């Protein structure tokens, strides 16, 4: 299972029906949290996310609507008896922020935090774990900010059953073939793996663009992605305001998704001034039809 569950889709100020940015990415048995706006732990409880399975947290930047929920969540995990280590990937200043809040409240966490600082402008792979790979890339915002690309690789090679039978490989050995092994027959013939299997299918990719001004330099990271999340803080009428504040509009997000030949676009980080979100779809879908509102509580499969 590879999917993204939206916990918050609002920007800046939480509203009564929309929380600030937070998303859970499920990669088989591993849970990743991307951004952690205020109230994230309540959304985790509401949508029955298994907190104990959370292994990695990624914070795109240090505007409050992307991390003010973190201390509360870390504290709750401690109170609930967590002992498994937790990795946090974030701008370096966050380490001090966490430390000072823990110190001032006299809290000693029972679990270890493995803090990985993301230095301004860094681009590249930051995590490899089993079939999961995460890389980050800088976005253009008012302060240092990162997008994240999460890839779930298919590890197993694909068996060609007719070939495997023709070479008399026993069915019990098919699992090993899918892992890349050759097979030595009793008559001494070495059945080479690539005679009976083909390479694994391409992995799937989810790209989270964080907060950003409209920026065509993001295209290489978005190219052919299965699902893209791009912020649309404003409708296109407020293009000028979006640029001033280093945010994007509906039309800009849809144009990038189309140019990148992405398969699907999720939009969010809506300004609190909007009570109705349908106009966002009315502006994006003519440019990129497979667009959806990143609706809270909904899991989108990648
Ligand atoms: Zn921001």
PDB file of C-alpha atoms and ligand atoms in Angstrom:
ATOM      1  CA  UNK A   1       0.000   0.000   0.000  1.00  0.00           C
ATOM      2  CA  UNK A   2       1.341   3.415  -0.982  1.00  0.00           C
ATOM      3  CA  UNK A   3      -0.903   6.356  -0.177  1.00  0.00           C
ATOM      4  CA  UNK A   4      -1.131   9.813   1.293  1.00  0.00           C
ATOM      5  CA  UNK A   5      -3.666  10.704   3.978  1.00  0.00           C
ATOM      6  CA  UNK A   6      -4.401  14.385   4.366  1.00  0.00           C
ATOM      7  CA  UNK A   7      -4.566  15.638   7.957  1.00  0.00           C
ATOM      8  CA  UNK A   8      -4.569  19.370   7.245  1.00  0.00           C
ATOM      9  CA  UNK A   9      -4.966  21.493   4.125  1.00  0.00           C
ATOM     10  CA  UNK A  10      -5.153  25.062   5.383  1.00  0.00           C
ATOM     11  CA  UNK A  11      -2.513  27.773   5.480  1.00  0.00           C
ATOM     12  CA  UNK A  12      -1.484  30.177   8.235  1.00  0.00           C
ATOM     13  CA  UNK A  13      -4.465  30.292  10.616  1.00  0.00           C
ATOM     14  CA  UNK A  14      -6.321  27.109  11.617  1.00  0.00           C
ATOM     15  CA  UNK A  15     -10.045  27.383  10.982  1.00  0.00           C
ATOM     16  CA  UNK A  16     -12.844  25.429  12.624  1.00  0.00           C
ATOM     17  CA  UNK A  17     -13.118  23.036   9.703  1.00  0.00           C
ATOM     18  CA  UNK A  18      -9.613  23.082   8.225  1.00  0.00           C
ATOM     19  CA  UNK A  19      -6.335  22.290   9.975  1.00  0.00           C
ATOM     20  CA  UNK A  20      -2.906  23.579   8.924  1.00  0.00           C
ATOM     21  CA  UNK A  21      -0.633  21.417   6.805  1.00  0.00           C
ATOM     22  CA  UNK A  22       0.103  17.805   7.749  1.00  0.00           C
ATOM     23  CA  UNK A  23       0.044  14.568   5.755  1.00  0.00           C
ATOM     24  CA  UNK A  24       0.710  10.929   6.511  1.00  0.00           C
ATOM     25  CA  UNK A  25       2.403   8.928   3.775  1.00  0.00           C
ATOM     26  CA  UNK A  26       1.934   5.174   4.133  1.00  0.00           C
ATOM     27  CA  UNK A  27       4.581   3.018   2.453  1.00  0.00           C
ATOM     28  CA  UNK A  28       3.564  -0.579   3.174  1.00  0.00           C
ATOM     29  CA  UNK A  29       4.269  -0.991   6.897  1.00  0.00           C
ATOM     30  CA  UNK A  30       6.041   2.352   7.361  1.00  0.00           C
ATOM     31  CA  UNK A  31       4.406   5.680   8.203  1.00  0.00           C
ATOM     32  CA  UNK A  32       5.925   9.041   7.329  1.00  0.00           C
ATOM     33  CA  UNK A  33       4.594  12.376   8.534  1.00  0.00           C
ATOM     34  CA  UNK A  34       5.151  15.360   6.264  1.00  0.00           C
ATOM     35  CA  UNK A  35       4.737  18.669   8.093  1.00  0.00           C
ATOM     36  CA  UNK A  36       3.024  18.919  11.434  1.00  0.00           C
ATOM     37  CA  UNK A  37       0.805  21.979  11.772  1.00  0.00           C
ATOM     38  CA  UNK A  38      -1.015  22.815  14.980  1.00  0.00           C
ATOM     39  CA  UNK A  39      -3.499  20.110  15.961  1.00  0.00           C
ATOM     40  CA  UNK A  40      -1.872  17.327  13.935  1.00  0.00           C
ATOM     41  CA  UNK A  41      -2.063  14.922  16.872  1.00  0.00           C
ATOM     42  CA  UNK A  42      -5.819  15.460  17.103  1.00  0.00           C
ATOM     43  CA  UNK A  43      -6.169  14.648  13.399  1.00  0.00           C
ATOM     44  CA  UNK A  44      -3.987  11.556  13.888  1.00  0.00           C
ATOM     45  CA  UNK A  45      -6.408  10.409  16.591  1.00  0.00           C
ATOM     46  CA  UNK A  46      -9.519  11.374  14.608  1.00  0.00           C
ATOM     47  CA  UNK A  47      -8.455   9.462  11.499  1.00  0.00           C
ATOM     48  CA  UNK A  48      -7.122   6.500  13.483  1.00  0.00           C
ATOM     49  CA  UNK A  49      -3.554   6.700  12.242  1.00  0.00           C
ATOM     50  CA  UNK A  50      -1.348   4.208  14.093  1.00  0.00           C
ATOM     51  CA  UNK A  51       1.032   6.565  15.900  1.00  0.00           C
ATOM     52  CA  UNK A  52       3.279   3.717  16.972  1.00  0.00           C
ATOM     53  CA  UNK A  53       4.153   3.005  13.336  1.00  0.00           C
ATOM     54  CA  UNK A  54       5.411   6.530  12.735  1.00  0.00           C
ATOM     55  CA  UNK A  55       9.131   6.312  11.963  1.00  0.00           C
ATOM     56  CA  UNK A  56      10.024   9.465  10.052  1.00  0.00           C
ATOM     57  CA  UNK A  57       8.930  13.101  10.236  1.00  0.00           C
ATOM     58  CA  UNK A  58       9.779  15.637   7.537  1.00  0.00           C
ATOM     59  CA  UNK A  59       9.340  19.368   8.176  1.00  0.00           C
ATOM     60  CA  UNK A  60       9.462  21.481   5.012  1.00  0.00           C
ATOM     61  CA  UNK A  61      10.184  24.845   6.664  1.00  0.00           C
ATOM     62  CA  UNK A  62       9.835  26.707   9.904  1.00  0.00           C
ATOM     63  CA  UNK A  63       6.714  28.762   9.320  1.00  0.00           C
ATOM     64  CA  UNK A  64       4.463  27.901  12.232  1.00  0.00           C
ATOM     65  CA  UNK A  65       1.631  26.438  10.170  1.00  0.00           C
ATOM     66  CA  UNK A  66       4.018  23.615   9.202  1.00  0.00           C
ATOM     67  CA  UNK A  67       5.441  22.628  12.592  1.00  0.00           C
ATOM     68  CA  UNK A  68       3.582  24.128  15.571  1.00  0.00           C
ATOM     69  CA  UNK A  69       2.006  20.725  16.214  1.00  0.00           C
ATOM     70  CA  UNK A  70       5.319  18.935  16.557  1.00  0.00           C
ATOM     71  CA  UNK A  71       6.153  19.494  20.245  1.00  0.00           C
ATOM     72  CA  UNK A  72       2.683  18.353  21.266  1.00  0.00           C
ATOM     73  CA  UNK A  73       2.979  15.219  19.173  1.00  0.00           C
ATOM     74  CA  UNK A  74       6.476  14.375  20.462  1.00  0.00           C
ATOM     75  CA  UNK A  75       5.267  14.822  24.018  1.00  0.00           C
ATOM     76  CA  UNK A  76       2.199  12.630  23.484  1.00  0.00           C
ATOM     77  CA  UNK A  77       4.319   9.852  21.957  1.00  0.00           C
ATOM     78  CA  UNK A  78       6.442  10.000  25.122  1.00  0.00           C
ATOM     79  CA  UNK A  79       3.425   9.877  27.427  1.00  0.00           C
ATOM     80  CA  UNK A  80       2.118   6.887  25.493  1.00  0.00           C
ATOM     81  CA  UNK A  81       5.327   5.005  26.225  1.00  0.00           C
ATOM     82  CA  UNK A  82       7.142   5.138  22.917  1.00  0.00           C
ATOM     83  CA  UNK A  83      10.645   3.666  23.009  1.00  0.00           C
ATOM     84  CA  UNK A  84      11.366   3.264  19.288  1.00  0.00           C
ATOM     85  CA  UNK A  85      13.624   5.952  17.846  1.00  0.00           C
ATOM     86  CA  UNK A  86      12.113   8.620  15.625  1.00  0.00           C
ATOM     87  CA  UNK A  87      13.920  10.443  12.814  1.00  0.00           C
ATOM     88  CA  UNK A  88      13.173  14.087  12.094  1.00  0.00           C
ATOM     89  CA  UNK A  89      14.368  15.736   8.867  1.00  0.00           C
ATOM     90  CA  UNK A  90      14.091  19.507   9.095  1.00  0.00           C
ATOM     91  CA  UNK A  91      15.888  22.847   8.850  1.00  0.00           C
ATOM     92  CA  UNK A  92      18.697  22.825  11.460  1.00  0.00           C
ATOM     93  CA  UNK A  93      17.165  25.448  13.788  1.00  0.00           C
ATOM     94  CA  UNK A  94      14.352  23.073  14.695  1.00  0.00           C
ATOM     95  CA  UNK A  95      16.713  20.943  16.778  1.00  0.00           C
ATOM     96  CA  UNK A  96      17.286  23.840  19.191  1.00  0.00           C
ATOM     97  CA  UNK A  97      13.584  24.680  19.263  1.00  0.00           C
ATOM     98  CA  UNK A  98      12.769  21.115  20.322  1.00  0.00           C
ATOM     99  CA  UNK A  99      15.583  21.027  22.884  1.00  0.00           C
ATOM    100  CA  UNK A 100      14.625  24.293  24.563  1.00  0.00           C
ATOM    101  CA  UNK A 101      10.965  23.335  24.842  1.00  0.00           C
ATOM    102  CA  UNK A 102      11.849  19.956  26.317  1.00  0.00           C
ATOM    103  CA  UNK A 103      14.354  21.507  28.732  1.00  0.00           C
ATOM    104  CA  UNK A 104      12.000  24.240  29.960  1.00  0.00           C
ATOM    105  CA  UNK A 105       9.261  21.725  30.660  1.00  0.00           C
ATOM    106  CA  UNK A 106      11.661  19.312  32.361  1.00  0.00           C
ATOM    107  CA  UNK A 107      10.793  16.606  29.846  1.00  0.00           C
ATOM    108  CA  UNK A 108      13.242  13.787  29.218  1.00  0.00           C
ATOM    109  CA  UNK A 109      12.024  11.775  26.236  1.00  0.00           C
ATOM    110  CA  UNK A 110      12.218   8.017  26.663  1.00  0.00           C
ATOM    111  CA  UNK A 111      12.826   7.523  22.980  1.00  0.00           C
ATOM    112  CA  UNK A 112      15.689   8.761  20.883  1.00  0.00           C
ATOM    113  CA  UNK A 113      15.272  11.490  18.277  1.00  0.00           C
ATOM    114  CA  UNK A 114      17.588  11.148  15.320  1.00  0.00           C
ATOM    115  CA  UNK A 115      17.663  14.707  13.990  1.00  0.00           C
ATOM    116  CA  UNK A 116      18.794  15.151  10.390  1.00  0.00           C
ATOM    117  CA  UNK A 117      19.411  18.818   9.502  1.00  0.00           C
ATOM    118  CA  UNK A 118      18.465  19.948   5.987  1.00  0.00           C
ATOM    119  CA  UNK A 119      20.889  22.704   5.110  1.00  0.00           C
ATOM    120  CA  UNK A 120      19.577  25.540   2.868  1.00  0.00           C
ATOM    121  CA  UNK A 121      19.462  24.557  -0.794  1.00  0.00           C
ATOM    122  CA  UNK A 122      20.262  20.878  -0.207  1.00  0.00           C
ATOM    123  CA  UNK A 123      19.152  18.535  -2.981  1.00  0.00           C
ATOM    124  CA  UNK A 124      19.423  14.757  -2.941  1.00  0.00           C
ATOM    125  CA  UNK A 125      18.488  11.494  -1.288  1.00  0.00           C
ATOM    126  CA  UNK A 126      17.998  11.815   2.479  1.00  0.00           C
ATOM    127  CA  UNK A 127      16.530   8.430   3.363  1.00  0.00           C
ATOM    128  CA  UNK A 128      16.749   4.876   2.049  1.00  0.00           C
ATOM    129  CA  UNK A 129      14.923   2.173   3.967  1.00  0.00           C
ATOM    130  CA  UNK A 130      13.921  -1.188   2.514  1.00  0.00           C
ATOM    131  CA  UNK A 131      11.907  -0.368  -0.616  1.00  0.00           C
ATOM    132  CA  UNK A 132      11.480   3.284   0.343  1.00  0.00           C
ATOM    133  CA  UNK A 133      13.554   6.233  -0.821  1.00  0.00           C
ATOM    134  CA  UNK A 134      13.018   9.912   0.045  1.00  0.00           C
ATOM    135  CA  UNK A 135      14.810  12.846  -1.505  1.00  0.00           C
ATOM    136  CA  UNK A 136      14.466  16.564  -0.910  1.00  0.00           C
ATOM    137  CA  UNK A 137      14.775  19.628  -3.091  1.00  0.00           C
ATOM    138  CA  UNK A 138      14.637  23.365  -2.323  1.00  0.00           C
ATOM    139  CA  UNK A 139      11.555  25.413  -3.130  1.00  0.00           C
ATOM    140  CA  UNK A 140      11.432  29.209  -3.431  1.00  0.00           C
ATOM    141  CA  UNK A 141       9.761  30.587  -0.324  1.00  0.00           C
ATOM    142  CA  UNK A 142      10.436  33.444   2.123  1.00  0.00           C
ATOM    143  CA  UNK A 143      12.687  31.236   4.246  1.00  0.00           C
ATOM    144  CA  UNK A 144      14.595  28.028   3.507  1.00  0.00           C
ATOM    145  CA  UNK A 145      12.008  25.478   2.420  1.00  0.00           C
ATOM    146  CA  UNK A 146      12.043  21.942   0.997  1.00  0.00           C
ATOM    147  CA  UNK A 147       9.855  19.712  -1.069  1.00  0.00           C
ATOM    148  CA  UNK A 148      10.034  15.944  -0.642  1.00  0.00           C
ATOM    149  CA  UNK A 149       9.872  13.175  -3.198  1.00  0.00           C
ATOM    150  CA  UNK A 150       8.866   9.786  -1.804  1.00  0.00           C
ATOM    151  CA  UNK A 151       9.473   6.740  -3.963  1.00  0.00           C
ATOM    152  CA  UNK A 152       8.315   3.217  -3.238  1.00  0.00           C
ATOM    153  CA  UNK A 153      10.398   0.852  -5.329  1.00  0.00           C
ATOM    154  CA  UNK A 154       9.232  -2.492  -6.584  1.00  0.00           C
ATOM    155  CA  UNK A 155      12.013  -4.814  -5.517  1.00  0.00           C
ATOM    156  CA  UNK A 156      10.892  -8.108  -6.952  1.00  0.00           C
ATOM    157  CA  UNK A 157      11.715  -9.092 -10.509  1.00  0.00           C
ATOM    158  CA  UNK A 158       8.795 -10.281 -12.606  1.00  0.00           C
ATOM    159  CA  UNK A 159       8.644 -14.003 -13.305  1.00  0.00           C
ATOM    160  CA  UNK A 160       7.990 -15.281 -16.845  1.00  0.00           C
ATOM    161  CA  UNK A 161       6.113 -18.473 -15.829  1.00  0.00           C
ATOM    162  CA  UNK A 162       6.309 -20.181 -19.251  1.00  0.00           C
ATOM    163  CA  UNK A 163      10.076 -19.710 -19.370  1.00  0.00           C
ATOM    164  CA  UNK A 164      10.548 -20.897 -15.789  1.00  0.00           C
ATOM    165  CA  UNK A 165       8.543 -24.048 -16.635  1.00  0.00           C
ATOM    166  CA  UNK A 166      10.429 -24.590 -19.887  1.00  0.00           C
ATOM    167  CA  UNK A 167      13.725 -24.524 -17.979  1.00  0.00           C
ATOM    168  CA  UNK A 168      12.238 -26.904 -15.388  1.00  0.00           C
ATOM    169  CA  UNK A 169      12.718 -24.614 -12.412  1.00  0.00           C
ATOM    170  CA  UNK A 170      10.606 -25.973  -9.528  1.00  0.00           C
ATOM    171  CA  UNK A 171       7.789 -23.675  -8.429  1.00  0.00           C
ATOM    172  CA  UNK A 172       9.180 -23.634  -4.882  1.00  0.00           C
ATOM    173  CA  UNK A 173      12.178 -21.721  -6.252  1.00  0.00           C
ATOM    174  CA  UNK A 174      10.136 -18.960  -7.952  1.00  0.00           C
ATOM    175  CA  UNK A 175      10.462 -16.642  -4.922  1.00  0.00           C
ATOM    176  CA  UNK A 176      14.265 -16.823  -5.176  1.00  0.00           C
ATOM    177  CA  UNK A 177      14.073 -16.088  -8.913  1.00  0.00           C
ATOM    178  CA  UNK A 178      12.079 -12.938  -8.147  1.00  0.00           C
ATOM    179  CA  UNK A 179      14.871 -11.900  -5.783  1.00  0.00           C
ATOM    180  CA  UNK A 180      17.390 -12.239  -8.616  1.00  0.00           C
ATOM    181  CA  UNK A 181      18.937 -15.689  -8.015  1.00  0.00           C
ATOM    182  CA  UNK A 182      20.068 -18.071 -10.763  1.00  0.00           C
ATOM    183  CA  UNK A 183      19.014 -21.748 -10.576  1.00  0.00           C
ATOM    184  CA  UNK A 184      21.393 -24.688 -10.894  1.00  0.00           C
ATOM    185  CA  UNK A 185      19.650 -27.724 -12.343  1.00  0.00           C
ATOM    186  CA  UNK A 186      20.504 -31.283 -11.336  1.00  0.00           C
ATOM    187  CA  UNK A 187      21.880 -31.899 -14.829  1.00  0.00           C
ATOM    188  CA  UNK A 188      24.398 -29.088 -14.277  1.00  0.00           C
ATOM    189  CA  UNK A 189      22.715 -26.391 -16.406  1.00  0.00           C
ATOM    190  CA  UNK A 190      22.803 -22.979 -14.745  1.00  0.00           C
ATOM    191  CA  UNK A 191      19.509 -21.259 -15.519  1.00  0.00           C
ATOM    192  CA  UNK A 192      20.394 -17.573 -15.621  1.00  0.00           C
ATOM    193  CA  UNK A 193      17.979 -15.283 -13.852  1.00  0.00           C
ATOM    194  CA  UNK A 194      17.373 -13.071 -16.876  1.00  0.00           C
ATOM    195  CA  UNK A 195      16.234 -16.072 -18.923  1.00  0.00           C
ATOM    196  CA  UNK A 196      13.209 -16.512 -16.681  1.00  0.00           C
ATOM    197  CA  UNK A 197      12.481 -13.070 -15.197  1.00  0.00           C
ATOM    198  CA  UNK A 198      12.312  -9.441 -16.285  1.00  0.00           C
ATOM    199  CA  UNK A 199      13.377  -6.376 -14.218  1.00  0.00           C
ATOM    200  CA  UNK A 200      10.958  -5.039 -11.579  1.00  0.00           C
ATOM    201  CA  UNK A 201       8.278  -2.588 -12.649  1.00  0.00           C
ATOM    202  CA  UNK A 202       9.116   1.073 -12.098  1.00  0.00           C
ATOM    203  CA  UNK A 203       8.428   2.304  -8.574  1.00  0.00           C
ATOM    204  CA  UNK A 204       5.749   4.876  -7.796  1.00  0.00           C
ATOM    205  CA  UNK A 205       6.483   8.423  -6.741  1.00  0.00           C
ATOM    206  CA  UNK A 206       4.702  11.003  -4.603  1.00  0.00           C
ATOM    207  CA  UNK A 207       6.063  14.551  -4.681  1.00  0.00           C
ATOM    208  CA  UNK A 208       5.184  17.102  -2.022  1.00  0.00           C
ATOM    209  CA  UNK A 209       6.023  20.650  -3.124  1.00  0.00           C
ATOM    210  CA  UNK A 210       5.598  22.440   0.226  1.00  0.00           C
ATOM    211  CA  UNK A 211       5.202  26.225   0.148  1.00  0.00           C
ATOM    212  CA  UNK A 212       6.528  27.810  -3.003  1.00  0.00           C
ATOM    213  CA  UNK A 213       6.213  30.635  -5.445  1.00  0.00           C
ATOM    214  CA  UNK A 214       5.361  29.501  -9.009  1.00  0.00           C
ATOM    215  CA  UNK A 215       8.676  28.054 -10.133  1.00  0.00           C
ATOM    216  CA  UNK A 216       9.395  26.120 -13.330  1.00  0.00           C
ATOM    217  CA  UNK A 217      12.695  25.013 -11.770  1.00  0.00           C
ATOM    218  CA  UNK A 218      10.630  22.468  -9.834  1.00  0.00           C
ATOM    219  CA  UNK A 219       9.754  20.636 -13.057  1.00  0.00           C
ATOM    220  CA  UNK A 220      12.676  18.161 -13.011  1.00  0.00           C
ATOM    221  CA  UNK A 221      11.535  16.923  -9.578  1.00  0.00           C
ATOM    222  CA  UNK A 222       7.909  16.616 -10.679  1.00  0.00           C
ATOM    223  CA  UNK A 223       8.500  14.941 -14.024  1.00  0.00           C
ATOM    224  CA  UNK A 224       6.180  11.926 -14.567  1.00  0.00           C
ATOM    225  CA  UNK A 225       5.289  11.715 -10.857  1.00  0.00           C
ATOM    226  CA  UNK A 226       2.303   9.526  -9.981  1.00  0.00           C
ATOM    227  CA  UNK A 227       0.862  12.052  -7.537  1.00  0.00           C
ATOM    228  CA  UNK A 228       1.935  15.653  -6.911  1.00  0.00           C
ATOM    229  CA  UNK A 229       0.840  17.814  -4.036  1.00  0.00           C
ATOM    230  CA  UNK A 230       1.194  21.500  -4.890  1.00  0.00           C
ATOM    231  CA  UNK A 231       0.058  24.393  -2.783  1.00  0.00           C
ATOM    232  CA  UNK A 232      -2.659  26.713  -4.077  1.00  0.00           C
ATOM    233  CA  UNK A 233      -2.871  29.326  -1.365  1.00  0.00           C
ATOM    234  CA  UNK A 234      -4.868  31.613  -3.650  1.00  0.00           C
ATOM    235  CA  UNK A 235      -7.233  31.578  -6.583  1.00  0.00           C
ATOM    236  CA  UNK A 236      -5.711  33.002  -9.726  1.00  0.00           C
ATOM    237  CA  UNK A 237      -7.297  36.461  -9.307  1.00  0.00           C
ATOM    238  CA  UNK A 238      -4.764  37.005  -6.510  1.00  0.00           C
ATOM    239  CA  UNK A 239      -1.728  36.115  -8.609  1.00  0.00           C
ATOM    240  CA  UNK A 240       0.005  39.329  -7.525  1.00  0.00           C
ATOM    241  CA  UNK A 241      -0.493  38.656  -3.829  1.00  0.00           C
ATOM    242  CA  UNK A 242       0.664  35.065  -4.275  1.00  0.00           C
ATOM    243  CA  UNK A 243       3.947  36.218  -5.832  1.00  0.00           C
ATOM    244  CA  UNK A 244       4.483  38.875  -3.138  1.00  0.00           C
ATOM    245  CA  UNK A 245       4.089  36.254  -0.410  1.00  0.00           C
ATOM    246  CA  UNK A 246       5.997  33.482  -2.208  1.00  0.00           C
ATOM    247  CA  UNK A 247       2.904  31.361  -2.701  1.00  0.00           C
ATOM    248  CA  UNK A 248       1.138  29.930  -5.761  1.00  0.00           C
ATOM    249  CA  UNK A 249      -2.290  30.031  -7.369  1.00  0.00           C
ATOM    250  CA  UNK A 250      -4.627  27.316  -8.657  1.00  0.00           C
ATOM    251  CA  UNK A 251      -3.733  27.986 -12.300  1.00  0.00           C
ATOM    252  CA  UNK A 252      -0.006  27.938 -11.588  1.00  0.00           C
ATOM    253  CA  UNK A 253      -0.154  24.575  -9.785  1.00  0.00           C
ATOM    254  CA  UNK A 254      -2.211  23.024 -12.581  1.00  0.00           C
ATOM    255  CA  UNK A 255       0.162  24.376 -15.258  1.00  0.00           C
ATOM    256  CA  UNK A 256       3.158  22.804 -13.529  1.00  0.00           C
ATOM    257  CA  UNK A 257       1.401  19.446 -13.139  1.00  0.00           C
ATOM    258  CA  UNK A 258       0.502  19.490 -16.844  1.00  0.00           C
ATOM    259  CA  UNK A 259       4.014  20.485 -17.927  1.00  0.00           C
ATOM    260  CA  UNK A 260       5.475  17.720 -15.751  1.00  0.00           C
ATOM    261  CA  UNK A 261       3.131  15.068 -17.271  1.00  0.00           C
ATOM    262  CA  UNK A 262       2.158  14.063 -13.746  1.00  0.00           C
ATOM    263  CA  UNK A 263      -0.679  11.564 -13.369  1.00  0.00           C
ATOM    264  CA  UNK A 264      -2.551  13.280 -10.569  1.00  0.00           C
ATOM    265  CA  UNK A 265      -2.535  16.606  -8.714  1.00  0.00           C
ATOM    266  CA  UNK A 266      -3.645  17.310  -5.152  1.00  0.00           C
ATOM    267  CA  UNK A 267      -4.043  20.928  -4.112  1.00  0.00           C
ATOM    268  CA  UNK A 268      -4.079  22.463  -0.647  1.00  0.00           C
ATOM    269  CA  UNK A 269      -2.630  25.070   1.737  1.00  0.00           C
ATOM    270  CA  UNK A 270      -5.700  27.209   1.111  1.00  0.00           C
ATOM    271  CA  UNK A 271      -5.844  30.704   2.523  1.00  0.00           C
ATOM    272  CA  UNK A 272      -8.247  30.953   5.471  1.00  0.00           C
ATOM    273  CA  UNK A 273     -10.161  33.647   3.577  1.00  0.00           C
ATOM    274  CA  UNK A 274     -11.753  30.952   1.368  1.00  0.00           C
ATOM    275  CA  UNK A 275     -14.748  29.132   2.776  1.00  0.00           C
ATOM    276  CA  UNK A 276     -15.655  27.464  -0.541  1.00  0.00           C
ATOM    277  CA  UNK A 277     -13.027  25.315  -2.249  1.00  0.00           C
ATOM    278  CA  UNK A 278     -14.921  24.401  -5.448  1.00  0.00           C
ATOM    279  CA  UNK A 279     -13.616  27.484  -7.300  1.00  0.00           C
ATOM    280  CA  UNK A 280     -10.123  25.982  -6.970  1.00  0.00           C
ATOM    281  CA  UNK A 281     -11.238  22.964  -8.983  1.00  0.00           C
ATOM    282  CA  UNK A 282     -13.037  25.175 -11.487  1.00  0.00           C
ATOM    283  CA  UNK A 283      -9.721  26.902 -12.188  1.00  0.00           C
ATOM    284  CA  UNK A 284      -7.400  23.862 -12.130  1.00  0.00           C
ATOM    285  CA  UNK A 285      -9.387  21.164 -13.934  1.00  0.00           C
ATOM    286  CA  UNK A 286      -9.574  22.876 -17.356  1.00  0.00           C
ATOM    287  CA  UNK A 287      -5.745  22.874 -17.335  1.00  0.00           C
ATOM    288  CA  UNK A 288      -5.129  19.606 -15.482  1.00  0.00           C
ATOM    289  CA  UNK A 289      -8.315  17.487 -15.290  1.00  0.00           C
ATOM    290  CA  UNK A 290      -7.064  14.929 -12.756  1.00  0.00           C
ATOM    291  CA  UNK A 291      -6.944  17.444  -9.893  1.00  0.00           C
ATOM    292  CA  UNK A 292      -8.477  16.931  -6.463  1.00  0.00           C
ATOM    293  CA  UNK A 293      -8.770  18.982  -3.314  1.00  0.00           C
ATOM    294  CA  UNK A 294      -6.447  17.498  -0.679  1.00  0.00           C
ATOM    295  CA  UNK A 295      -9.430  16.853   1.531  1.00  0.00           C
ATOM    296  CA  UNK A 296      -8.814  16.123   5.194  1.00  0.00           C
ATOM    297  CA  UNK A 297      -9.305  12.509   6.232  1.00  0.00           C
ATOM    298  CA  UNK A 298      -9.088  11.216   2.673  1.00  0.00           C
ATOM    299  CA  UNK A 299      -6.378   8.758   1.624  1.00  0.00           C
ATOM    300  CA  UNK A 300      -5.223   9.101  -1.972  1.00  0.00           C
ATOM    301  CA  UNK A 301      -3.457   6.044  -3.379  1.00  0.00           C
ATOM    302  CA  UNK A 302      -0.214   6.708  -5.223  1.00  0.00           C
TER     303      UNK A 302
HETATM  304 ZN1  LIG B   1       5.281  29.073   4.609  1.00  0.00          ZN
END
